[in-house]
CSV table of C-alpha atoms and ligand atoms in Angstrom, one decimal:
chain,number,residue,atom,x,y,z
A,13,UNK,CA,285.9,178.7,170.2
A,14,UNK,CA,284.4,182.0,169.0
A,15,UNK,CA,285.0,180.9,165.4
A,16,UNK,CA,283.0,177.6,166.0
A,17,UNK,CA,280.2,179.6,167.6
A,18,UNK,CA,280.1,182.0,164.6
A,19,UNK,CA,280.0,179.1,162.2
A,20,UNK,CA,277.1,177.5,164.1
A,21,UNK,CA,275.2,180.8,164.1
A,22,UNK,CA,275.7,181.0,160.3
A,23,UNK,CA,274.3,177.5,159.8
A,24,UNK,CA,271.4,178.3,162.0
A,25,UNK,CA,270.6,181.4,160.0
A,26,UNK,CA,270.9,179.5,156.8
A,27,UNK,CA,268.6,176.8,158.1
A,28,UNK,CA,266.0,179.4,159.2
A,29,UNK,CA,266.1,180.9,155.8
A,30,UNK,CA,265.5,177.6,154.0
A,31,UNK,CA,262.7,176.7,156.5
A,32,UNK,CA,261.0,180.1,155.8
A,33,UNK,CA,261.3,179.5,152.0
A,34,UNK,CA,259.9,176.0,152.3
A,35,UNK,CA,257.0,177.2,154.4
A,36,UNK,CA,256.2,179.9,151.9
A,37,UNK,CA,256.4,177.6,148.9
A,38,UNK,CA,254.7,174.5,150.3
A,39,UNK,CA,251.0,175.7,149.9
A,40,UNK,CA,251.8,176.5,146.3
A,41,UNK,CA,253.3,173.1,145.7
A,42,UNK,CA,250.2,171.3,147.2
A,43,UNK,CA,247.8,173.5,145.2
A,44,UNK,CA,249.8,172.7,142.0
A,45,UNK,CA,249.7,168.9,142.8
A,46,UNK,CA,246.0,169.0,143.6
A,47,UNK,CA,245.3,170.8,140.3
A,48,UNK,CA,247.4,168.3,138.3
A,49,UNK,CA,245.7,165.3,140.0
A,50,UNK,CA,242.3,166.8,139.3
A,51,UNK,CA,243.2,167.3,135.6
A,52,UNK,CA,244.6,163.8,135.4
A,53,UNK,CA,241.5,162.1,136.8
A,54,UNK,CA,239.3,164.3,134.6
A,55,UNK,CA,241.2,163.3,131.5
A,56,UNK,CA,240.9,159.6,132.3
A,57,UNK,CA,237.1,160.1,132.7
A,58,UNK,CA,237.0,161.9,129.4
A,59,UNK,CA,238.8,159.1,127.6
A,60,UNK,CA,236.6,156.4,129.2
A,61,UNK,CA,233.2,158.1,129.0
A,62,UNK,CA,233.3,160.5,126.1
A,63,UNK,CA,235.8,159.1,123.6
A,64,UNK,CA,233.2,156.5,122.7
A,65,UNK,CA,231.5,159.3,120.7
A,66,UNK,CA,233.5,159.3,117.5
A,67,UNK,CA,232.6,162.9,116.6
A,68,UNK,CA,233.8,164.1,119.9
A,69,UNK,CA,236.9,161.9,119.9
A,70,UNK,CA,237.9,163.4,116.5
A,71,UNK,CA,237.3,167.1,117.5
A,72,UNK,CA,239.0,166.7,120.9
A,73,UNK,CA,242.0,164.9,119.4
A,74,UNK,CA,242.4,167.7,116.8
A,75,UNK,CA,242.1,170.3,119.6
A,76,UNK,CA,244.7,168.4,121.6
A,77,UNK,CA,247.1,168.3,118.6
A,78,UNK,CA,246.5,172.0,117.8
A,79,UNK,CA,247.6,173.0,121.3
A,80,UNK,CA,250.5,170.6,121.6
A,81,UNK,CA,253.1,173.4,121.2
A,82,UNK,CA,251.0,176.4,122.3
A,83,UNK,CA,249.5,176.7,125.7
A,84,UNK,CA,246.0,178.3,125.9
A,85,UNK,CA,246.8,179.6,129.4
A,86,UNK,CA,249.9,181.4,128.1
A,87,UNK,CA,248.0,182.6,125.0
A,88,UNK,CA,245.3,184.1,127.1
A,89,UNK,CA,247.9,185.7,129.4
A,90,UNK,CA,249.8,187.2,126.5
A,91,UNK,CA,246.6,188.6,125.0
A,92,UNK,CA,245.6,190.3,128.3
A,93,UNK,CA,249.2,191.6,128.9
A,94,UNK,CA,249.1,193.3,125.4
A,95,UNK,CA,245.8,194.9,126.3
A,96,UNK,CA,247.4,196.3,129.4
A,97,UNK,CA,245.3,194.4,131.9
A,98,UNK,CA,246.6,194.1,135.5
A,99,UNK,CA,245.1,190.6,136.2
A,100,UNK,CA,246.3,188.2,133.6
A,101,UNK,CA,246.2,184.7,135.1
A,102,UNK,CA,242.5,184.2,134.5
A,103,UNK,CA,242.2,181.4,131.9
A,104,UNK,CA,240.4,178.2,132.9
A,105,UNK,CA,238.1,175.7,131.3
A,106,UNK,CA,235.0,174.0,132.5
A,107,UNK,CA,235.8,170.3,133.2
A,108,UNK,CA,233.7,168.3,130.8
A,109,UNK,CA,232.3,166.0,133.6
A,110,UNK,CA,231.1,169.2,135.4
A,111,UNK,CA,229.7,170.6,132.1
A,112,UNK,CA,227.7,167.3,131.5
A,113,UNK,CA,226.1,167.8,134.9
A,114,UNK,CA,225.3,171.4,134.1
A,115,UNK,CA,223.8,170.5,130.7
A,116,UNK,CA,221.7,167.8,132.4
A,117,UNK,CA,220.5,169.9,135.3
A,118,UNK,CA,219.7,172.9,133.1
A,119,UNK,CA,217.9,170.6,130.6
A,120,UNK,CA,219.6,171.7,127.4
A,121,UNK,CA,218.0,169.9,124.5
A,122,UNK,CA,218.7,169.4,120.7
A,123,UNK,CA,216.2,172.2,120.0
A,124,UNK,CA,218.2,174.8,121.8
A,125,UNK,CA,220.4,177.6,120.4
A,126,UNK,CA,223.4,177.6,122.8
A,127,UNK,CA,225.7,180.6,123.0
A,128,UNK,CA,228.9,180.4,125.0
A,129,UNK,CA,230.2,183.8,126.1
A,130,UNK,CA,234.0,183.4,126.1
A,131,UNK,CA,234.3,180.0,124.6
A,132,UNK,CA,238.1,179.7,125.0
A,133,UNK,CA,239.4,176.8,122.9
A,134,UNK,CA,235.8,175.7,122.3
A,135,UNK,CA,236.1,172.3,124.0
A,136,UNK,CA,232.7,172.6,125.8
A,137,UNK,CA,231.1,173.7,122.6
A,138,UNK,CA,232.4,170.7,120.7
A,139,UNK,CA,231.2,168.4,123.6
A,140,UNK,CA,227.7,169.9,123.5
A,141,UNK,CA,227.5,169.6,119.7
A,142,UNK,CA,228.6,166.0,119.8
A,143,UNK,CA,226.5,164.8,122.8
A,144,UNK,CA,223.3,167.0,122.6
A,145,UNK,CA,223.3,168.0,118.9
A,146,UNK,CA,221.9,171.5,119.4
A,147,UNK,CA,223.0,174.6,117.5
A,148,UNK,CA,226.2,175.9,119.2
A,149,UNK,CA,227.8,179.3,118.8
A,150,UNK,CA,231.1,180.1,120.7
A,151,UNK,CA,232.0,183.8,121.1
A,152,UNK,CA,235.6,184.4,121.8
A,153,UNK,CA,237.8,187.5,121.9
A,154,UNK,CA,241.1,185.8,121.2
A,155,UNK,CA,241.5,185.4,117.4
A,156,UNK,CA,243.8,182.3,117.5
A,157,UNK,CA,241.3,180.3,119.6
A,158,UNK,CA,238.5,181.1,117.1
A,159,UNK,CA,240.7,180.3,114.0
A,160,UNK,CA,241.7,176.9,115.4
A,161,UNK,CA,238.2,176.0,116.5
A,162,UNK,CA,236.7,177.0,113.1
A,163,UNK,CA,239.5,175.0,111.3
A,164,UNK,CA,238.3,171.9,113.2
A,165,UNK,CA,234.7,172.6,112.3
A,166,UNK,CA,235.7,172.8,108.6
A,167,UNK,CA,238.0,169.8,108.6
A,168,UNK,CA,235.3,167.6,110.2
A,169,UNK,CA,232.5,169.1,108.1
A,170,UNK,CA,230.5,169.8,111.3
A,171,UNK,CA,227.1,171.5,110.9
A,172,UNK,CA,225.4,173.8,113.4
A,173,UNK,CA,228.5,174.8,115.2
A,174,UNK,CA,230.7,177.8,114.7
A,175,UNK,CA,232.9,180.3,116.5
A,176,UNK,CA,233.0,184.1,116.2
A,177,UNK,CA,235.8,186.4,117.1
A,178,UNK,CA,233.9,189.1,118.9
A,179,UNK,CA,233.6,190.9,122.1
A,180,UNK,CA,230.5,189.5,123.7
A,181,UNK,CA,229.9,192.7,125.6
A,182,UNK,CA,228.7,194.3,122.4
A,183,UNK,CA,227.2,191.2,120.7
A,184,UNK,CA,223.6,190.6,120.2
A,185,UNK,CA,222.9,186.9,120.7
A,186,UNK,CA,219.4,187.4,119.2
A,187,UNK,CA,218.4,183.8,118.5
A,188,UNK,CA,219.8,182.4,121.8
A,189,UNK,CA,217.7,180.1,123.9
A,190,UNK,CA,220.5,179.3,126.3
A,191,UNK,CA,223.6,181.4,127.3
A,192,UNK,CA,226.5,180.0,129.2
A,193,UNK,CA,229.0,182.2,131.0
A,194,UNK,CA,232.0,181.0,132.9
A,195,UNK,CA,233.7,184.3,133.4
A,196,UNK,CA,234.6,184.5,137.1
A,197,UNK,CA,237.2,187.3,136.6
A,198,UNK,CA,235.0,189.7,134.6
A,199,UNK,CA,235.0,193.3,135.9
A,200,UNK,CA,231.8,194.5,137.6
A,201,UNK,CA,231.4,197.3,134.9
A,202,UNK,CA,231.7,194.6,132.1
A,203,UNK,CA,228.9,192.6,133.7
A,204,UNK,CA,226.7,195.7,134.0
A,205,UNK,CA,227.4,196.3,130.3
A,206,UNK,CA,226.7,192.7,129.4
A,207,UNK,CA,223.3,192.8,131.2
A,208,UNK,CA,222.3,195.7,128.9
A,209,UNK,CA,222.8,193.3,126.0
A,210,UNK,CA,221.1,190.3,127.7
A,211,UNK,CA,218.0,192.2,128.6
A,212,UNK,CA,217.2,192.5,124.9
A,213,UNK,CA,216.6,188.7,124.8
A,214,UNK,CA,213.0,187.4,125.0
A,215,UNK,CA,211.2,186.1,128.0
A,216,UNK,CA,212.2,182.5,128.9
A,217,UNK,CA,215.8,182.7,127.7
A,218,UNK,CA,218.0,180.6,130.0
A,219,UNK,CA,221.3,181.9,131.4
A,220,UNK,CA,223.8,179.7,133.2
A,221,UNK,CA,226.5,181.5,135.1
A,222,UNK,CA,229.3,180.2,137.3
A,223,UNK,CA,230.0,181.7,140.7
A,224,UNK,CA,227.5,184.6,140.6
A,225,UNK,CA,223.9,185.2,139.5
A,226,UNK,CA,223.1,188.0,137.0
A,227,UNK,CA,220.7,189.5,139.6
A,228,UNK,CA,223.7,190.7,141.6
A,229,UNK,CA,224.6,193.2,138.8
A,230,UNK,CA,221.2,194.8,138.2
A,231,UNK,CA,218.5,196.6,140.2
A,232,UNK,CA,216.0,195.9,137.4
A,233,UNK,CA,213.7,192.8,137.8
A,234,UNK,CA,215.1,191.2,134.6
A,235,UNK,CA,216.0,187.7,135.7
A,236,UNK,CA,214.6,185.0,137.9
A,237,UNK,CA,217.1,182.5,139.5
A,238,UNK,CA,215.4,179.2,139.5
A,239,UNK,CA,218.1,177.0,140.8
A,240,UNK,CA,221.6,177.0,142.2
A,241,UNK,CA,223.8,173.9,142.5
A,242,UNK,CA,227.5,173.1,143.0
A,243,UNK,CA,230.0,172.2,140.3
A,244,UNK,CA,233.5,171.0,140.5
A,245,UNK,CA,236.3,173.0,139.0
A,246,UNK,CA,240.1,172.4,139.2
A,247,UNK,CA,240.4,175.2,141.7
A,248,UNK,CA,237.5,174.1,143.9
A,249,UNK,CA,233.7,174.0,144.1
A,250,UNK,CA,231.7,176.7,142.5
A,251,UNK,CA,228.0,177.7,142.6
A,252,UNK,CA,226.2,177.3,139.2
A,253,UNK,CA,223.2,179.5,138.7
A,254,UNK,CA,220.3,178.9,136.4
A,255,UNK,CA,218.2,181.9,135.7
A,256,UNK,CA,215.6,182.9,133.2
A,257,UNK,CA,214.7,186.2,131.5
A,258,UNK,CA,211.5,187.4,133.1
B,22,SAM,C1,237.5,181.4,131.9
B,22,SAM,S1,237.6,181.1,130.1
B,22,SAM,C2,236.3,180.0,129.9
B,22,SAM,C3,236.5,179.1,128.7
B,22,SAM,C4,235.3,178.2,128.4
B,22,SAM,N1,234.0,179.0,128.4
B,22,SAM,C5,235.1,177.1,129.4
B,22,SAM,O1,234.2,177.2,130.3
B,22,SAM,O2,235.8,176.1,129.3
B,22,SAM,C6,237.0,182.7,129.6
B,22,SAM,C7,237.2,183.0,128.1
B,22,SAM,O3,236.4,184.2,127.8
B,22,SAM,C8,237.2,185.0,126.9
B,22,SAM,N2,236.6,186.3,127.1
B,22,SAM,C9,236.8,187.1,128.1
B,22,SAM,N3,236.2,188.3,127.9
B,22,SAM,C10,235.6,188.2,126.7
B,22,SAM,C11,234.8,189.1,125.9
B,22,SAM,N4,234.5,190.4,126.3
B,22,SAM,N5,234.4,188.7,124.7
B,22,SAM,C12,234.7,187.5,124.2
B,22,SAM,N6,235.5,186.6,124.9
B,22,SAM,C13,235.9,187.0,126.1
B,22,SAM,C14,238.6,184.8,127.3
B,22,SAM,O4,239.5,185.1,126.2
B,22,SAM,C15,238.6,183.3,127.7
B,22,SAM,O5,239.0,182.5,126.6
């Protein structure tokens, strides 16, 4: 009788352990599923709405093929690990449908000089170049991203778009009319340093930032936030800020 009781107790403990593990892992599972579902729907929209543009179809297909056997998330993680950073899971891309909304609400035109600070693989830059036709410069710290993006530019003989392997914190975007920054995991001190660069730009320069306005990182009256709207990202809804250099 005692043996049966001990066995039952053992099963109960095992069941409790499985239940605890399941409860701990379930939220992660749902988050992953939501993330994959979002990406799947987004990709269908990209094929349906954007692949009619031949220039974009070509550059996006080349991008896709270039990253078939190398994952940009992992490449970014490895780069940050080598640099000794503590937070390394920070890579993300602006969904193109969200980017289209941002471009339309911020009224980016073919006359603009658009700089993307931290361009990643350069997908948004290629989209903008194909759909709006303005001058596009992507600044990116990870050399492989820049090499691949510039190879696509060369292969497709694209004009008015290029990528530079630089640290945007020390870079002077002197002819910029629009600056886009999706860098939600930048350190506060980096943003303070970046503002020292951005304040050199002339009055009227547009800045688009995701999740925070530049005014949060300076006491000086340098920027005026003119609008704030919401944009959809795989991880949820974010505030998009449009501000001008005063
Ligand atoms: C969150 S991803 C955004 C990618 C792209 N802008 C988009 O919206 O799809 C941020 C990118 O910024 C790059 N980055 C971060 N700090 C940087 C710096 N100081 N200079 C240049 N690039 C940087 C990272 O390597 C990463 O590729």
